[in-house]
Each structure stands twice: as structure tokens, then as C-alpha cells.
Amino acid sequence: MSEESLPDDARPAQDDARPEYTGAGPEHAAELPEYAERVLEVSELIPPGRVMTYGDVAEWLEEGGPRQVGRVMALYGGAVPWWRVVRSDGVLLPGHELRALEQYRAEGTPLKEASRAAEGHLPRLDMKRARWDGGERAQGHT
């Protein structure tokens, strides 16, 4: 996915192709694009044991789409609970399955255990039970 598909304020600066969001203090806030900041704020609102899909986050923000949210999470999501922003099919994030699974189990996130025939025997998220609609926060959303 190219950065051209991100909203203008979510594109990394040309001289800093892959900035790392550290989440450290306001001095770094100027380095983070506004759209990315908003995506990360939503990810921090998701309660432990619950998840939102990339599309849910975009819909909640009323801007962008699942790919844009995914791109922001890939570029800047390391300092926030990234495991709570997920694919709509409940499949664990490729390459990060074990780290995510550890978090899900620690937080009590509902999972569907994999069958023995499933590749890698990794569970999926139980999206019906784990999905959070942002309801408690939606009234204060601007």
C-alpha cells in the first residue's frame, strides 16, 4: 500500500520515510501526523479484552478506511495497544500472532480455538464477543 492513499496529514515526511512513534511526551506530537494521532487515540480507548477492526476505527473517525488505519498502525502503532485493532475476520496479525495471542490471553479477549486442521493451530478472535463499538466513548466523540 502506498502512502498516497493515506489522508494528506497521515503521510510521513519525505525525508523521514519510516518514523517511529514513541508515544513520549508532547515534544514528539508535532512529528506525528494529525490523522495518525487520531487513529492511535482510538486504539488507546479500546478496553482490555475488546477489539475494533481497521474499518471500525475509520468509521468511528469518519475519515479514511481500513487500509489507511492499517497503514497508520503499521507505521506508528508500536507504542499503543496495537493488538486491539484487528482484521474483520478475526485472524491474528501475520508475523505478530504469538505476541498478540499473549496479550489476548492476558486480557481475557474472547477467542475461537483453532481446529487441528488449521494451519499453525492458532486461534482466531471471536469477533461477535470481542468487538467493541466505541459506545461508551461515542457520545463524547468530536
mmCIF file of C-alpha atoms in Angstrom:
data_model
loop_
_atom_site.group_PDB
_atom_site.id
_atom_site.type_symbol
_atom_site.label_atom_id
_atom_site.label_comp_id
_atom_site.label_asym_id
_atom_site.label_seq_id
_atom_site.Cartn_x
_atom_site.Cartn_y
_atom_site.Cartn_z
ATOM 1 C CA MET A 1 0.000 0.000 0.000
ATOM 2 C CA SER A 2 1.381 3.394 -0.847
ATOM 3 C CA GLU A 3 1.296 6.452 1.339
ATOM 4 C CA GLU A 4 -0.595 8.263 -1.433
ATOM 5 C CA SER A 5 -3.748 6.505 -0.258
ATOM 6 C CA LEU A 6 -3.440 7.969 3.247
ATOM 7 C CA PRO A 7 -5.165 11.232 4.090
ATOM 8 C CA ASP A 8 -2.738 14.097 3.454
ATOM 9 C CA ASP A 9 -1.950 14.645 7.117
ATOM 10 C CA ALA A 10 -1.163 10.955 7.724
ATOM 11 C CA ARG A 11 1.693 10.706 5.241
ATOM 12 C CA PRO A 12 5.215 10.562 6.665
ATOM 13 C CA ALA A 13 7.517 13.409 5.745
ATOM 14 C CA GLN A 14 9.564 12.663 2.627
ATOM 15 C CA ASP A 15 12.875 12.949 4.480
ATOM 16 C CA ASP A 16 11.689 10.516 7.185
ATOM 17 C CA ALA A 17 10.242 7.566 5.269
ATOM 18 C CA ARG A 18 9.534 5.398 8.326
ATOM 19 C CA PRO A 19 9.277 7.476 11.508
ATOM 20 C CA GLU A 20 8.919 5.652 14.795
ATOM 21 C CA TYR A 21 6.183 6.852 17.122
ATOM 22 C CA THR A 22 7.477 6.539 20.651
ATOM 23 C CA GLY A 23 4.472 7.948 22.453
ATOM 24 C CA ALA A 24 6.882 10.029 24.507
ATOM 25 C CA GLY A 25 5.617 13.401 25.599
ATOM 26 C CA PRO A 26 4.240 16.409 23.730
ATOM 27 C CA GLU A 27 7.582 17.256 22.143
ATOM 28 C CA HIS A 28 7.009 14.325 19.746
ATOM 29 C CA ALA A 29 3.381 15.213 19.000
ATOM 30 C CA ALA A 30 4.421 17.641 16.247
ATOM 31 C CA GLU A 31 6.171 14.784 14.430
ATOM 32 C CA LEU A 32 3.018 12.652 14.298
ATOM 33 C CA PRO A 33 0.509 13.426 11.528
ATOM 34 C CA GLU A 34 -2.907 14.503 12.830
ATOM 35 C CA TYR A 35 -4.785 11.566 11.264
ATOM 36 C CA ALA A 36 -2.288 9.112 12.741
ATOM 37 C CA GLU A 37 -2.648 10.767 16.142
ATOM 38 C CA ARG A 38 -6.427 10.300 15.964
ATOM 39 C CA VAL A 39 -6.121 6.621 14.957
ATOM 40 C CA LEU A 40 -3.733 5.975 17.843
ATOM 41 C CA GLU A 41 -6.033 7.768 20.276
ATOM 42 C CA VAL A 42 -8.895 5.473 19.276
ATOM 43 C CA SER A 43 -6.717 2.389 19.757
ATOM 44 C CA GLU A 44 -5.951 3.557 23.287
ATOM 45 C CA LEU A 45 -9.679 3.891 24.067
ATOM 46 C CA ILE A 46 -10.449 0.249 23.293
ATOM 47 C CA PRO A 47 -10.917 -1.534 26.624
ATOM 48 C CA PRO A 48 -8.723 -4.530 27.504
ATOM 49 C CA GLY A 49 -10.308 -7.729 26.233
ATOM 50 C CA ARG A 50 -12.075 -5.955 23.370
ATOM 51 C CA VAL A 51 -11.122 -5.129 19.759
ATOM 52 C CA MET A 52 -12.099 -2.863 16.874
ATOM 53 C CA THR A 53 -11.484 -3.648 13.231
ATOM 54 C CA TYR A 54 -9.488 -1.322 10.999
ATOM 55 C CA GLY A 55 -12.776 -0.405 9.337
ATOM 56 C CA ASP A 56 -14.448 0.252 12.693
ATOM 57 C CA VAL A 57 -11.724 2.744 13.595
ATOM 58 C CA ALA A 58 -12.065 4.545 10.241
ATOM 59 C CA GLU A 59 -15.850 4.638 10.608
ATOM 60 C CA TRP A 60 -15.574 5.937 14.170
ATOM 61 C CA LEU A 61 -13.243 8.708 12.962
ATOM 62 C CA GLU A 62 -15.460 9.361 9.927
ATOM 63 C CA GLU A 63 -12.326 9.552 7.809
ATOM 64 C CA GLY A 64 -10.160 7.176 5.802
ATOM 65 C CA GLY A 65 -10.770 3.472 5.501
ATOM 66 C CA PRO A 66 -9.412 0.143 6.750
ATOM 67 C CA ARG A 67 -6.240 0.359 4.649
ATOM 68 C CA GLN A 68 -5.408 3.840 5.912
ATOM 69 C CA VAL A 69 -5.918 2.763 9.522
ATOM 70 C CA GLY A 70 -3.786 -0.336 8.902
ATOM 71 C CA ARG A 71 -1.034 1.793 7.432
ATOM 72 C CA VAL A 72 -1.058 4.133 10.423
ATOM 73 C CA MET A 73 -0.895 1.157 12.786
ATOM 74 C CA ALA A 74 1.992 -0.338 10.808
ATOM 75 C CA LEU A 75 3.961 2.914 10.876
ATOM 76 C CA TYR A 76 3.154 4.254 14.330
ATOM 77 C CA GLY A 77 1.260 1.641 16.348
ATOM 78 C CA GLY A 78 4.095 0.152 18.372
ATOM 79 C CA ALA A 79 3.534 2.416 21.394
ATOM 80 C CA VAL A 80 -0.212 1.741 21.704
ATOM 81 C CA PRO A 81 -2.235 -1.459 22.249
ATOM 82 C CA TRP A 82 -1.939 -2.427 18.560
ATOM 83 C CA TRP A 83 -3.337 -5.907 19.185
ATOM 84 C CA ARG A 84 -6.765 -4.329 19.819
ATOM 85 C CA VAL A 85 -7.057 -3.064 16.209
ATOM 86 C CA VAL A 86 -7.639 -6.133 14.077
ATOM 87 C CA ARG A 87 -8.767 -7.687 10.819
ATOM 88 C CA SER A 88 -12.518 -8.127 10.469
ATOM 89 C CA ASP A 89 -12.194 -11.904 10.010
ATOM 90 C CA GLY A 90 -10.546 -12.341 13.422
ATOM 91 C CA VAL A 91 -7.302 -13.743 12.001
ATOM 92 C CA LEU A 92 -4.313 -12.740 14.109
ATOM 93 C CA LEU A 93 -1.891 -10.226 12.603
ATOM 94 C CA PRO A 94 0.581 -12.169 10.431
ATOM 95 C CA GLY A 95 4.078 -12.061 11.874
ATOM 96 C CA HIS A 96 2.799 -10.916 15.266
ATOM 97 C CA GLU A 97 0.474 -13.799 16.121
ATOM 98 C CA LEU A 98 2.258 -15.027 19.231
ATOM 99 C CA ARG A 99 2.761 -11.569 20.740
ATOM 100 C CA ALA A 100 -0.889 -10.713 20.083
ATOM 101 C CA LEU A 101 -2.097 -14.057 21.428
ATOM 102 C CA GLU A 102 -0.170 -13.465 24.645
ATOM 103 C CA GLN A 103 -1.942 -10.101 25.051
ATOM 104 C CA TYR A 104 -5.369 -11.544 24.219
ATOM 105 C CA ARG A 105 -4.987 -14.289 26.786
ATOM 106 C CA ALA A 106 -3.720 -11.859 29.445
ATOM 107 C CA GLU A 107 -6.676 -9.521 28.812
ATOM 108 C CA GLY A 108 -9.290 -12.275 28.504
ATOM 109 C CA THR A 109 -10.158 -11.398 24.906
ATOM 110 C CA PRO A 110 -12.682 -13.940 23.536
ATOM 111 C CA LEU A 111 -11.009 -16.404 21.167
ATOM 112 C CA LYS A 112 -12.179 -19.253 18.977
ATOM 113 C CA GLU A 113 -9.781 -22.141 19.332
ATOM 114 C CA ALA A 114 -8.355 -23.445 16.087
ATOM 115 C CA SER A 115 -9.159 -26.892 14.815
ATOM 116 C CA ARG A 116 -6.334 -29.344 14.412
ATOM 117 C CA ALA A 117 -6.647 -28.911 10.659
ATOM 118 C CA ALA A 118 -5.979 -25.151 10.892
ATOM 119 C CA GLU A 119 -2.537 -24.099 9.767
ATOM 120 C CA GLY A 120 -0.351 -23.408 12.794
ATOM 121 C CA HIS A 121 -3.243 -24.297 15.134
ATOM 122 C CA LEU A 122 -3.649 -20.620 16.012
ATOM 123 C CA PRO A 123 -6.973 -19.417 17.363
ATOM 124 C CA ARG A 124 -8.946 -16.549 15.868
ATOM 125 C CA LEU A 125 -10.632 -13.739 17.685
ATOM 126 C CA ASP A 126 -14.279 -14.374 18.492
ATOM 127 C CA MET A 127 -15.446 -11.204 16.754
ATOM 128 C CA LYS A 128 -19.063 -11.475 17.930
ATOM 129 C CA ARG A 129 -17.972 -11.351 21.549
ATOM 130 C CA ALA A 130 -14.736 -9.319 21.344
ATOM 131 C CA ARG A 131 -15.801 -6.466 19.051
ATOM 132 C CA TRP A 132 -16.212 -3.082 20.734
ATOM 133 C CA ASP A 133 -18.371 -0.425 19.096
ATOM 134 C CA GLY A 134 -16.914 2.527 20.992
ATOM 135 C CA GLY A 135 -20.298 3.041 22.636
ATOM 136 C CA GLU A 136 -19.135 4.351 25.973
ATOM 137 C CA ARG A 137 -16.925 6.943 24.260
ATOM 138 C CA ALA A 138 -19.055 7.678 21.187
ATOM 139 C CA GLN A 139 -21.129 10.379 22.898
ATOM 140 C CA GLY A 140 -18.016 12.452 23.601
ATOM 141 C CA HIS A 141 -16.594 11.904 20.108
ATOM 142 C CA THR A 142 -15.968 15.082 18.122
#
